């Protein structure tokens, strides 16, 4: 398999790191090499969070450069917009339509971009908007929005669904498992 | 053999376990924090602690080593500055049990105040330097460092960077091998560094360096991967990974042991390749030494010495490639630039007890000598209530210095510092202002934890790293013991009391301390109901000046984001129209 570069972007507290661990577990179980890179620290305090997952036969660099991501899973609308330039020309970005306003927008000194999905679409970027928050709520908690997006990603990758389901069992604590399996399925079907 | 996905930090912790470490100490700091957090999971076999600062951590490690046990000390790059004093002399005394010092550097300053290259500390202290390139190597190099330490009677510096500390790759797991504690023998000529003894040890160091140089020629972590000889690369650490991917055809001399350098190996490698590049992040550490050997190389003349390297940077700068994907990315970025994505700076959490302090300091138009921690975010808009941030513990000495520079600062300047940072190095500044008759007013923002790095315990918090109960430092008594007679306590959301107290103490011609007490929202286990806006709201937006991310203006009206609001009721305290109701528990953060 050619190396797959996947970027997960969101806001501190949205579960990007858990989603990255899930994806990394899938890669291991599918017998691939994997590297995952996360930037945290200041970003724990409501900042922009990005994690990078690279899956393939043999991975060297732990990071993904601009224009090199096969997939971007964005947990928040503005973050998807911010990181879109990391997408490969034939890559695909899918964005949860959740909005979390950053402080400069709250203060009224910056503008939250209008029509994010439409703007990206007009640029010829392969973009899909996903109602992840709503779907997660239907499963019982807004926190499962990350797993909804992973369900959607799973459908795009050349890795069997059963491997994802086993990885969910390994990564998600048992009391949240059923709920997250449901969220995963919703993402997979959309 | 079991394989696990581990970050470099987890792998270092695993290495400490597998290779017989018995004592580990650290002060938390990104990107190094998780090393000790993970070591604490092996508490049946390894004693681990958060020390008040990195100097103490290293002293504990040195003591454990002299006492015969294998020891590990971890810190972020700026932490090694704090620990530099014992470092520069333990290099003279050497070790008994193996001693490894981890420096986690932060190229790109993802969460640091500077971008120093701590490889220079190895050269400065004349001790060996190891640089892992992934988590597996990070684990193995803990073992190698301990072996080298014991074989050559020296502490060893194991230097990682953010991308090693925080990226995850596969690691083989092994069992622990017990290493017995060596019997202690008194040896004053080795461990008492008075000048007469130190002069003898000074010679030992040079001899040791020669032996280490020979060792670096033969250690398997320094090896050549021969491929095409048109381009040769000498590299280390995470840069090796970028080089391997960007230049798949190049021959690479990979240096896992990168000080002292294997000069013969480098000369031999250089003589066989047409063009030789030194690929290293930050400073030309290896490059300068290799140039001094008379070898013609390319390095910082083509590569940046600021920030992180990447595969793309190497492909562009070394191969001169134009990268189609990058150009496409630039086109996307250019198109999006017409409506740029607003920044998302980190902010004080909703419910953060520091927020009221900074709101008050801003209102009082004071000069604020600040420090390192979450509360540094008080410097950002809309609070903008901090004038300086330099290093851990700076604020109190800094405020004193400003007052010395210009009497106009007196009565208008406060120092602000957190509980953990105060105990780290701030307490020294407070002793200084008492002793030297300054009148500086200090606010200790006591939130019962080391919050910025993720709620680690400190001597104020009542728990040890290994989970045992601990006796808490009493900050009030401590300040009084130093000689501060005016010590007060305040609640950060009682803004009137806080402002009156600050005004009162700024007018007094002697040093004062105001301990502003409220636990971090991650420590406070009470649950508060979110506040609500009532019909009295005039949309005057005063509540928005506190910079709480839960307060937003939507469709021309103030709204509370119910999922973010913590119910601290600071916003209702600043509201002039009684337009914000506390949550139904009616007590808010003040209960």
XYZ file of C-alpha atoms in Angstrom:
781
model
C 0.000 0.000 0.000
C 1.177 3.513 -0.763
C 1.645 5.610 2.344
C -1.587 7.156 3.607
C -1.328 10.572 5.220
C -4.233 11.524 7.446
C -4.627 14.785 9.330
C -7.084 15.168 12.204
C -7.814 18.746 13.169
C -10.030 20.252 15.808
C -10.179 22.235 19.019
C -8.727 21.130 22.370
C -11.154 18.771 24.096
C -12.833 17.403 20.946
C -11.143 14.013 21.075
C -8.690 14.275 18.160
C -6.025 12.365 20.037
C -8.365 9.485 20.889
C -9.439 9.297 17.242
C -5.800 9.214 16.144
C -5.098 6.385 18.557
C -8.037 4.460 17.136
C -6.720 4.906 13.620
C -3.211 3.900 14.671
C -4.587 0.744 16.287
C -6.358 -0.080 13.023
C -3.076 0.303 11.152
C -1.255 -2.005 13.562
C -4.001 -4.628 13.393
C -3.934 -4.432 9.590
C -0.184 -5.147 9.770
C 1.052 -1.795 8.575
C 3.754 0.465 9.940
C 2.318 3.591 11.547
C 3.495 6.870 13.025
C 1.307 9.352 14.818
C 2.334 12.851 15.761
C 0.474 15.161 18.088
C 0.938 18.741 19.152
C -0.457 19.626 22.518
C 0.595 21.725 25.472
C -0.696 25.246 24.957
C -3.377 23.786 22.703
C -4.941 22.042 25.701
C -6.327 25.466 26.569
C -8.905 25.732 23.802
C -6.376 26.197 21.014
C -6.180 24.568 17.608
C -5.141 20.891 17.811
C -3.697 18.819 15.016
C -2.666 15.192 15.010
C -1.078 13.445 12.079
C -1.268 9.761 11.260
C 0.865 8.093 8.592
C 0.128 4.498 7.617
C 2.102 2.364 5.166
C 4.615 -0.412 4.651
C 7.452 1.612 6.179
C 7.114 5.128 7.568
C 10.039 7.488 8.155
C 8.965 11.072 8.897
C 6.383 11.418 11.679
C 4.919 14.567 10.103
C 2.859 15.489 7.040
C 3.786 18.510 4.923
C 1.501 21.008 3.197
C -0.162 19.501 0.139
C 0.567 15.937 1.247
C -2.514 14.769 3.182
C -4.702 12.115 1.546
C -7.476 12.798 4.047
C -8.301 15.527 6.492
C -10.904 14.839 9.155
C -11.957 18.174 10.645
C -13.856 18.172 13.940
C -14.773 21.832 13.614
C -15.664 23.948 10.605
C -13.036 26.672 10.937
C -10.270 24.158 11.675
C -11.077 22.296 8.462
C -10.831 25.591 6.603
C -7.522 26.469 8.304
C -5.830 23.171 7.455
C -7.269 22.693 3.934
C -3.956 23.652 2.320
C -2.452 20.460 3.761
C -4.640 18.418 1.412
C -3.157 16.662 -1.636
C -4.623 17.873 -4.955
C -6.650 14.646 -5.164
C -7.176 14.313 -1.426
C -10.466 14.480 0.416
C -11.531 16.609 3.365
C -14.597 15.961 5.487
C -15.744 18.451 8.050
C -18.074 18.288 11.005
C -20.397 21.274 10.755
C -19.863 22.099 14.442
C -18.827 25.708 15.132
C -16.636 26.729 18.083
C -15.878 30.427 17.880
C -12.283 31.397 18.713
C -11.630 34.350 21.021
C -10.819 36.911 18.272
C -14.236 36.169 16.727
C -15.980 36.391 20.096
C -14.261 39.742 20.629
C -15.441 40.933 17.247
C -11.959 41.653 15.879
C -12.017 38.756 13.404
C -14.656 37.222 11.198
C -15.621 33.545 11.227
C -15.444 32.585 7.539
C -18.800 32.311 5.778
C -19.800 29.329 3.706
C -16.721 27.245 4.460
C -17.940 24.178 2.596
C -19.068 26.185 -0.426
C -15.785 28.112 -0.595
C -13.716 24.918 -0.548
C -16.020 23.286 -3.065
C -15.659 26.254 -5.411
C -11.885 25.827 -5.237
C -12.270 22.293 -6.535
C -11.395 20.740 -3.188
C -13.153 17.422 -2.575
C -15.061 18.373 0.546
C -17.920 16.774 2.439
C -19.852 18.305 5.283
C -20.929 15.848 7.982
C -23.539 16.456 10.626
C -21.304 14.672 13.146
C -22.437 16.494 16.275
C -26.103 15.784 15.634
C -25.405 12.154 14.821
C -23.340 11.799 17.973
C -26.135 13.327 20.052
C -28.523 10.785 18.565
C -26.176 8.119 19.943
C -26.276 9.704 23.365
C -23.345 12.129 23.659
C -21.832 15.004 21.660
C -18.414 13.568 22.551
C -18.791 10.733 20.033
C -18.645 13.148 17.079
C -15.001 12.172 16.624
C -15.956 8.517 16.142
C -18.687 9.469 13.636
C -15.941 11.028 11.515
C -13.766 7.940 11.931
C -16.672 5.843 10.663
C -16.800 7.974 7.545
C -13.024 7.710 7.117
C -13.156 3.929 7.525
C -15.347 3.668 4.425
C -12.672 5.469 2.359
C -9.691 3.337 3.370
C -8.590 -0.037 1.955
C -8.824 -1.656 5.382
C -11.581 -4.062 6.361
C -14.381 -2.749 8.541
C -14.021 -5.665 10.970
C -10.508 -4.434 11.861
C -11.959 -1.045 12.788
C -14.598 -2.681 14.941
C -11.975 -4.683 16.825
C -9.854 -1.559 17.265
C -12.840 0.262 18.755
C -13.090 -2.492 21.359
C -9.421 -2.035 22.236
C -9.418 1.761 22.411
C -12.833 2.751 23.805
C -13.578 2.054 27.480
C -16.212 -0.709 27.720
C -18.940 1.467 29.251
C -18.858 3.784 26.224
C -18.306 1.046 23.639
C -21.861 0.407 22.434
C -22.523 4.113 22.050
C -19.327 4.583 20.051
C -20.011 1.546 17.865
C -23.325 3.166 16.997
C -21.592 6.480 16.239
C -19.046 4.675 14.069
C -21.815 2.963 12.110
C -23.624 6.249 11.540
C -20.458 7.756 10.110
C -19.825 4.675 8.002
C -23.285 4.860 6.447
C -23.362 8.567 5.670
C 7.737 -10.240 21.369
C 4.947 -7.775 22.104
C 4.877 -4.552 20.120
C 3.153 -1.414 21.303
C 2.541 1.997 19.832
C 4.296 4.428 22.136
C 5.289 8.049 22.195
C 8.980 8.743 22.701
C 8.172 9.792 26.252
C 6.306 6.557 27.012
C 9.186 4.622 25.463
C 11.737 6.410 27.654
C 9.626 5.511 30.687
C 9.491 1.917 29.515
C 13.276 2.024 29.068
C 13.687 3.228 32.635
C 11.654 0.221 33.731
C 13.361 -2.383 31.572
C 16.919 -1.230 32.238
C 16.758 -1.209 35.999
C 16.285 2.458 36.913
C 15.385 2.804 40.603
C 15.007 6.555 41.051
C 13.448 9.082 38.638
C 12.793 12.797 39.182
C 11.473 15.705 37.120
C 9.640 18.983 37.115
C 6.830 18.923 34.494
C 7.385 20.801 31.241
C 6.142 20.267 27.688
C 7.308 18.217 25.800
C 8.941 16.170 28.578
C 6.066 15.794 31.078
C 4.791 12.326 30.129
C 8.135 10.666 30.875
C 7.663 10.813 34.650
C 3.876 10.408 34.398
C 4.529 7.043 32.751
C 7.392 6.067 35.038
C 5.043 6.565 37.995
C 3.031 3.595 36.682
C 5.982 1.359 37.638
C 5.903 2.513 41.243
C 6.473 -0.988 42.599
C 9.977 -0.946 41.155
C 10.882 2.707 40.505
C 10.660 5.574 42.984
C 9.485 8.643 41.054
C 8.838 12.205 42.107
C 7.953 15.674 40.955
C 10.641 17.899 42.418
C 10.040 21.619 43.015
C 12.405 22.403 40.125
C 14.866 20.817 37.716
C 17.929 21.644 39.794
C 16.466 19.646 42.659
C 15.518 16.828 40.261
C 19.080 16.544 39.059
C 20.418 16.704 42.610
C 18.107 13.838 43.566
C 19.334 11.909 40.531
C 22.976 12.588 41.360
C 22.438 11.512 44.958
C 20.729 8.313 43.863
C 23.569 7.601 41.465
C 26.277 8.242 44.060
C 24.226 6.064 46.381
C 24.630 3.234 43.870
C 21.290 3.098 42.007
C 20.494 3.685 38.344
C 18.757 7.060 38.048
C 16.887 9.069 35.398
C 16.152 12.789 35.442
C 13.854 14.402 32.834
C 13.171 18.007 31.897
C 12.319 20.288 28.998
C 15.121 22.222 27.347
C 14.774 25.365 29.502
C 14.699 23.123 32.570
C 18.290 22.157 31.908
C 19.228 25.823 32.314
C 17.870 25.604 35.860
C 19.767 22.355 36.439
C 22.948 23.582 34.765
C 24.702 24.240 38.061
C 24.788 20.649 39.334
C 25.238 19.403 35.748
C 28.507 21.248 35.278
C 30.017 19.626 38.348
C 28.512 16.136 38.265
C 30.420 15.912 35.032
C 33.543 16.164 37.249
C 32.484 13.763 39.991
C 30.985 11.180 37.666
C 28.582 8.501 38.820
C 28.275 5.251 40.736
C 24.942 3.915 39.418
C 24.183 4.977 35.831
C 22.776 8.510 35.484
C 20.818 9.604 32.407
C 19.563 13.157 31.964
C 16.761 13.692 29.436
C 16.508 17.062 27.715
C 13.310 17.391 25.642
C 13.933 20.267 23.238
C 11.163 22.117 21.398
C 12.174 23.244 17.882
C 9.403 25.437 16.527
C 8.468 26.501 20.086
C 5.151 24.659 20.100
C 4.883 25.439 23.808
C 8.085 27.111 24.941
C 9.492 30.565 25.444
C 12.628 29.971 23.391
C 14.209 27.533 20.949
C 17.566 26.596 22.430
C 19.558 23.628 21.078
C 20.577 21.654 24.159
C 23.074 19.497 22.297
C 25.484 22.281 23.182
C 25.039 21.369 26.851
C 26.686 18.002 26.164
C 29.709 19.722 24.618
C 29.670 22.428 27.311
C 29.596 19.858 30.137
C 31.880 17.465 28.226
C 29.528 14.509 28.530
C 28.228 12.017 25.948
C 25.110 12.831 23.923
C 22.558 10.363 22.550
C 19.821 11.309 20.070
C 17.044 8.815 19.297
C 15.153 8.936 15.976
C 11.975 7.114 17.003
C 10.321 5.576 20.055
C 12.128 2.213 19.761
C 15.480 3.980 19.815
C 14.298 6.242 22.632
C 13.675 3.167 24.750
C 16.912 1.391 23.818
C 18.996 4.511 24.303
C 17.935 4.736 27.944
C 19.666 1.371 28.392
C 22.653 2.398 26.308
C 22.975 5.692 28.205
C 23.007 3.851 31.537
C 25.682 1.431 30.247
C 27.846 4.243 28.901
C 27.331 6.151 32.140
C 28.615 3.286 34.242
C 31.370 2.240 31.832
C 32.832 5.739 31.460
C 31.875 7.129 34.883
C 29.884 10.038 33.468
C 26.327 11.362 33.348
C 24.833 11.000 29.862
C 22.577 13.491 28.082
C 19.707 11.907 26.128
C 18.279 14.647 23.930
C 14.875 14.379 22.304
C 12.792 16.921 20.409
C 9.017 17.471 20.359
C 8.594 15.154 17.355
C 10.364 12.340 19.204
C 8.700 13.063 22.563
C 5.173 13.329 21.174
C 5.098 11.150 18.072
C 4.074 7.535 18.421
C 5.748 4.583 16.733
C 6.061 0.878 17.421
C 8.176 -0.368 20.304
C 9.148 -3.907 21.326
C 8.426 -4.580 24.963
C 10.797 -6.590 27.159
C 10.930 -7.581 30.808
C 12.772 -5.613 33.432
C 16.346 -6.599 34.149
C 17.204 -5.847 37.762
C 20.468 -4.018 38.282
C 21.626 -4.303 41.889
C 22.393 -1.163 43.866
C 26.164 -0.822 44.071
C 27.622 -0.752 47.557
C 28.510 2.752 48.715
C 32.133 3.569 49.350
C 33.154 6.938 50.690
C 35.392 8.643 48.121
C 35.921 12.314 48.893
C 38.409 12.859 46.056
C 35.645 11.909 43.624
C 32.535 13.321 45.259
C 33.763 16.381 47.167
C 34.458 18.975 44.531
C 36.660 21.414 46.413
C 39.276 23.000 44.144
C 42.105 20.630 45.043
C 40.031 17.569 44.204
C 38.224 19.176 41.270
C 41.559 19.983 39.591
C 42.380 16.282 39.602
C 38.966 15.412 38.199
C 39.424 18.063 35.493
C 42.144 15.848 33.985
C 39.911 12.802 34.229
C 37.306 14.539 32.086
C 39.689 15.102 29.189
C 40.902 11.533 29.359
C 37.287 10.334 29.459
C 36.402 12.417 26.407
C 39.216 10.773 24.422
C 37.914 7.343 25.395
C 34.363 8.358 24.532
C 35.580 9.521 21.134
C 37.042 6.072 20.514
C 33.789 4.543 21.679
C 31.775 6.670 19.260
C 33.753 5.122 16.368
C 32.528 1.633 17.209
C 29.120 1.966 18.837
C 26.429 0.393 16.641
C 24.180 3.459 17.053
C 26.624 5.247 14.764
C 26.408 3.532 11.423
C 26.471 4.103 7.681
C 23.615 3.174 5.375
C 25.406 2.922 2.033
C 23.435 3.724 -1.102
C 24.308 6.017 -3.995
C 27.487 7.990 -3.263
C 26.575 11.186 -5.095
C 24.946 12.593 -1.977
C 26.125 11.726 1.511
C 24.278 12.877 4.622
C 25.362 13.071 8.247
C 22.359 13.401 10.518
C 20.873 12.571 13.914
C 17.573 12.499 15.819
C 14.319 13.156 13.983
C 16.273 14.796 11.130
C 17.349 11.278 10.150
C 13.692 10.430 9.408
C 13.230 13.515 7.226
C 16.488 12.762 5.389
C 15.634 9.099 4.848
C 12.301 10.019 3.274
C 13.393 13.066 1.266
C 16.607 11.512 -0.054
C 15.869 7.792 -0.447
C 18.901 7.279 -2.689
C 21.451 9.063 -0.511
C 24.041 7.372 1.691
C 23.520 8.302 5.326
C 25.836 8.326 8.312
C 23.368 8.192 11.178
C 24.732 9.362 14.497
C 22.795 8.068 17.483
C 25.806 8.981 19.628
C 26.439 12.527 18.489
C 28.954 13.871 21.000
C 31.854 13.407 21.005
C 31.785 12.789 17.245
C 33.394 9.754 15.580
C 36.012 11.709 13.647
C 37.544 8.792 11.727
C 34.153 7.479 10.686
C 33.161 10.941 9.463
C 36.433 11.433 7.517
C 36.052 8.020 5.924
C 32.416 8.655 4.993
C 33.202 12.131 3.657
C 36.007 10.796 1.452
C 33.629 8.420 -0.325
C 30.752 10.720 -1.252
C 30.680 13.479 -3.894
C 28.641 15.950 -1.896
C 28.223 15.920 1.889
C 25.261 17.470 3.734
C 24.885 17.865 7.467
C 21.148 17.666 8.162
C 20.307 18.829 11.677
C 17.513 20.897 13.206
C 18.318 24.222 14.868
C 22.009 25.066 15.261
C 25.015 23.837 13.224
C 26.154 21.719 16.157
C 27.705 18.851 14.209
C 28.462 21.050 11.202
C 30.811 23.405 13.040
C 32.765 20.514 14.540
C 32.973 18.683 11.219
C 34.070 21.821 9.376
C 36.727 22.280 12.056
C 38.008 18.821 11.099
C 38.726 20.259 7.646
C 35.841 18.491 5.933
C 33.986 20.415 3.242
C 30.241 20.204 3.933
C 26.944 21.892 3.184
C 24.604 22.598 6.045
C 23.196 25.827 7.375
C 24.155 27.597 4.132
C 21.186 25.766 2.593
C 19.070 24.681 5.566
C 17.284 26.896 8.123
C 18.461 27.126 11.748
C 15.005 28.287 12.876
C 12.135 25.904 13.569
C 11.601 22.312 12.549
C 12.875 20.630 9.395
C 10.549 18.653 7.128
C 10.708 16.328 4.155
C 9.629 19.179 1.878
C 12.318 21.558 3.131
C 15.001 18.965 2.352
C 13.587 18.183 -1.082
C 13.435 21.855 -1.998
C 16.719 23.016 -0.522
C 18.923 19.998 -1.300
C 17.420 18.509 -4.461
C 16.140 21.861 -5.743
C 12.819 20.213 -6.488
C 9.705 22.192 -7.062
C 6.974 20.246 -5.306
C 3.726 20.050 -7.246
C 1.623 19.248 -4.197
C 3.084 22.193 -2.338
C 2.287 24.499 -5.242
C -1.280 23.232 -5.281
C -1.471 23.822 -1.541
C -0.188 27.367 -2.024
C -2.898 27.979 -4.619
C -5.570 26.828 -2.157
C -4.067 28.991 0.573
C -3.955 32.013 -1.711
C -7.606 31.620 -2.590
C -8.614 31.230 1.038
C -6.567 34.294 1.984
C -9.328 36.584 0.751
C -11.227 35.473 3.850
C -8.451 34.326 6.178
C -9.044 31.837 8.964
C -8.976 33.723 12.274
C -6.354 32.598 14.784
C -7.439 30.332 17.606
C -5.115 31.362 20.432
C -5.205 29.379 23.672
C -7.371 31.039 26.337
C -7.911 30.826 30.079
C -10.523 28.098 30.561
C -14.140 29.021 31.334
C -14.276 29.116 35.135
C -10.518 29.695 35.485
C -9.917 31.359 38.857
C -7.134 33.564 37.405
C -9.503 35.438 35.111
C -10.887 37.759 37.797
C -7.344 38.684 38.868
C -6.335 39.790 35.398
C -9.615 41.619 34.843
C -8.903 43.564 38.061
C -5.253 44.266 37.231
C -6.272 45.576 33.828
C -8.978 47.748 35.340
C -6.437 49.196 37.789
C -4.016 49.890 34.872
C -1.118 48.247 36.702
C 2.201 47.111 35.288
C 2.216 43.335 35.691
C 5.460 41.409 35.989
C 4.346 37.966 34.892
C 5.543 34.396 34.972
C 5.264 31.010 33.240
C 2.032 29.010 33.501
C -1.580 29.085 32.287
C -1.884 32.554 33.748
C 0.592 33.787 31.103
C -2.544 33.719 28.942
C -3.640 36.766 30.954
C -1.293 38.596 28.558
C -3.570 37.878 25.588
C -6.578 39.868 24.393
C -9.046 40.867 25.691
C -7.415 40.829 29.137
C -3.987 42.110 27.975
C -3.004 42.279 31.624
C 0.617 41.194 31.639
C 3.735 43.164 30.734
C 6.537 40.606 30.920
C 7.159 36.849 30.750
C 10.751 35.643 30.723
C 11.281 32.376 32.583
C 10.060 30.291 35.517
C 10.246 32.352 38.692
C 11.145 35.653 37.009
C 8.177 37.762 38.037
C 9.101 38.772 41.582
C 12.751 39.614 40.943
C 11.668 41.298 37.718
C 9.170 43.572 39.478
C 11.850 44.497 42.016
C 14.224 45.359 39.163
C 11.649 47.588 37.473
C 11.114 49.483 40.700
C 14.859 49.945 41.041
C 15.055 51.289 37.496
C 12.437 53.969 38.006
C 10.641 55.019 41.190
C 7.523 55.640 39.070
C 6.936 51.881 39.000
C 6.484 51.824 42.775
C 2.848 51.582 43.735
C 1.915 50.748 40.151
C 3.593 47.386 39.674
C 2.690 43.912 40.850
C 4.340 40.525 40.417
C 2.055 37.631 39.512
C 3.076 33.998 39.944
C 1.428 30.571 40.309
C 1.799 28.248 43.283
C 3.972 25.703 41.487
C 6.156 28.360 39.858
C 6.480 30.203 43.166
C 7.933 27.062 44.731
C 10.002 26.338 41.580
C 12.142 29.480 41.689
C 9.850 32.363 42.636
C 10.436 32.020 46.366
C 14.045 33.126 45.864
C 12.867 36.409 44.356
C 10.598 36.969 47.332
C 13.493 36.425 49.740
C 15.471 38.916 47.720
C 12.897 41.706 47.946
C 12.492 41.214 51.689
C 16.220 41.102 52.294
C 16.924 44.084 50.088
C 14.111 46.241 51.380
C 11.950 46.406 48.260
C 8.237 47.178 48.525
C 7.019 44.963 45.689
C 3.492 43.538 45.911
C 3.295 39.890 44.865
C 0.140 38.003 43.917
C 0.464 34.239 44.265
C -2.293 32.689 42.146
C -2.731 29.478 44.101
C -4.835 26.989 42.146
C -3.547 23.914 43.989
C -1.867 22.364 40.954
C 0.631 22.706 38.125
C -2.083 23.444 35.608
C -0.501 24.320 32.271
C 1.284 20.991 31.843
C -1.811 19.006 32.807
C -2.455 19.140 36.575
C 0.668 17.630 38.057
C 1.077 17.698 41.806
C 3.479 20.074 43.523
C 4.468 20.631 47.159
C 1.273 22.700 47.660
C -1.156 20.116 46.342
C -1.193 17.392 48.979
C -0.325 14.388 46.803
C 2.878 12.849 45.472
C 3.467 11.677 41.901
C 3.091 8.088 43.100
C -0.326 8.896 44.561
C 0.489 9.050 48.262
C -0.774 11.789 50.557
C 1.749 14.533 51.159
C 2.078 17.331 53.676
C 1.174 20.589 51.922
C 3.394 23.633 51.976
C 1.563 26.429 53.789
C 2.230 29.390 51.517
C 1.102 31.926 54.095
C 3.489 30.643 56.754
C 6.258 30.248 54.201
C 5.976 33.895 53.136
C 5.914 34.997 56.754
C 8.953 32.856 57.542
C 10.870 34.600 54.786
C 10.063 37.882 56.464
C 7.006 39.166 54.613
C 4.870 40.607 57.382
C 1.966 41.633 55.179
C 0.465 38.374 53.859
C -3.229 38.330 52.859
C -5.648 35.921 51.286
C -8.231 36.815 48.669
C -10.900 35.135 46.587
C -10.402 35.760 42.862
C -14.096 36.291 42.109
C -14.688 38.774 44.936
C -13.428 41.574 42.759
C -14.144 44.430 45.148
C -12.203 42.820 47.967
C -9.381 41.944 45.588
C -9.109 45.452 44.166
C -9.230 47.075 47.603
C -6.553 44.757 48.890
C -4.252 45.402 45.934
C -4.728 49.203 46.250
C -4.057 49.043 49.961
C -0.858 47.026 49.577
C 0.510 49.065 46.672
C 0.342 52.113 48.941
C 2.377 50.456 51.689
C 6.127 50.944 51.651
C 7.028 47.336 52.370
C 6.723 44.009 50.581
C 3.343 42.272 50.602
C 1.976 39.009 49.353
C -1.641 38.438 48.362
C -2.425 34.739 48.036
C -5.356 34.481 45.653
C -6.894 31.108 46.362
C -9.185 28.960 44.249
C -8.553 25.537 42.763
C -8.101 25.004 39.016
C -11.372 23.824 37.437
C -9.713 20.460 36.795
C -8.943 20.108 40.503
C -12.228 21.468 41.894
C -14.610 18.528 41.964
C -17.707 20.635 42.720
C -20.149 20.990 39.855
C -21.711 24.378 39.214
C -24.745 25.089 37.062
C -24.216 27.345 34.045
C -25.264 30.994 34.399
C -28.130 32.434 32.369
C -28.856 35.851 30.859
C -32.097 37.554 31.949
C -34.159 40.395 30.468
C -32.093 43.119 32.223
C -29.294 42.661 29.665
C -28.506 45.959 27.866
C -25.850 44.322 25.639
C -23.270 46.684 27.165
C -20.696 43.891 26.607
C -18.867 44.477 29.908
C -19.119 40.732 30.531
C -17.242 40.121 27.297
C -14.237 42.017 28.622
C -13.370 39.144 30.967
C -12.431 37.040 27.938
C -14.524 34.010 28.804
C -14.993 31.737 25.770
C -18.467 30.760 27.017
C -19.823 34.306 26.524
C -20.679 35.048 22.905
C -22.545 37.707 21.006
C -25.088 36.089 18.696
C -27.667 37.958 16.617
C -26.882 41.118 18.569
C -27.493 39.468 21.936
C -25.240 38.184 24.692
C -25.534 34.437 25.001
C -23.965 31.860 27.290
C -22.632 28.707 25.658
C -24.174 26.242 28.091
C -21.760 23.448 27.200
C -18.713 25.617 27.959
C -19.980 27.621 30.977
C -18.544 26.406 34.269
C -20.898 28.441 36.449
C -18.139 30.416 38.159
C -20.357 33.536 38.061
C -17.453 35.955 37.497
C -19.472 37.439 34.619
C -22.405 38.087 36.933
C -19.978 39.840 39.333
C -18.865 42.274 36.614
C -22.382 42.885 35.252
C -23.762 46.332 36.206
C -27.424 45.486 35.520
C -27.976 42.210 37.395
C -28.569 40.661 34.016
C -26.752 37.375 34.664
C -28.293 34.833 36.998
C -26.201 32.281 38.771
C -26.947 28.633 38.059
C -29.793 27.004 39.908
C -27.509 25.892 42.749
C -27.309 29.621 43.396
C -23.794 29.487 44.692
C -21.554 29.506 41.655
C -17.823 29.400 42.097
C -18.015 31.132 45.463
C -19.481 28.209 47.389
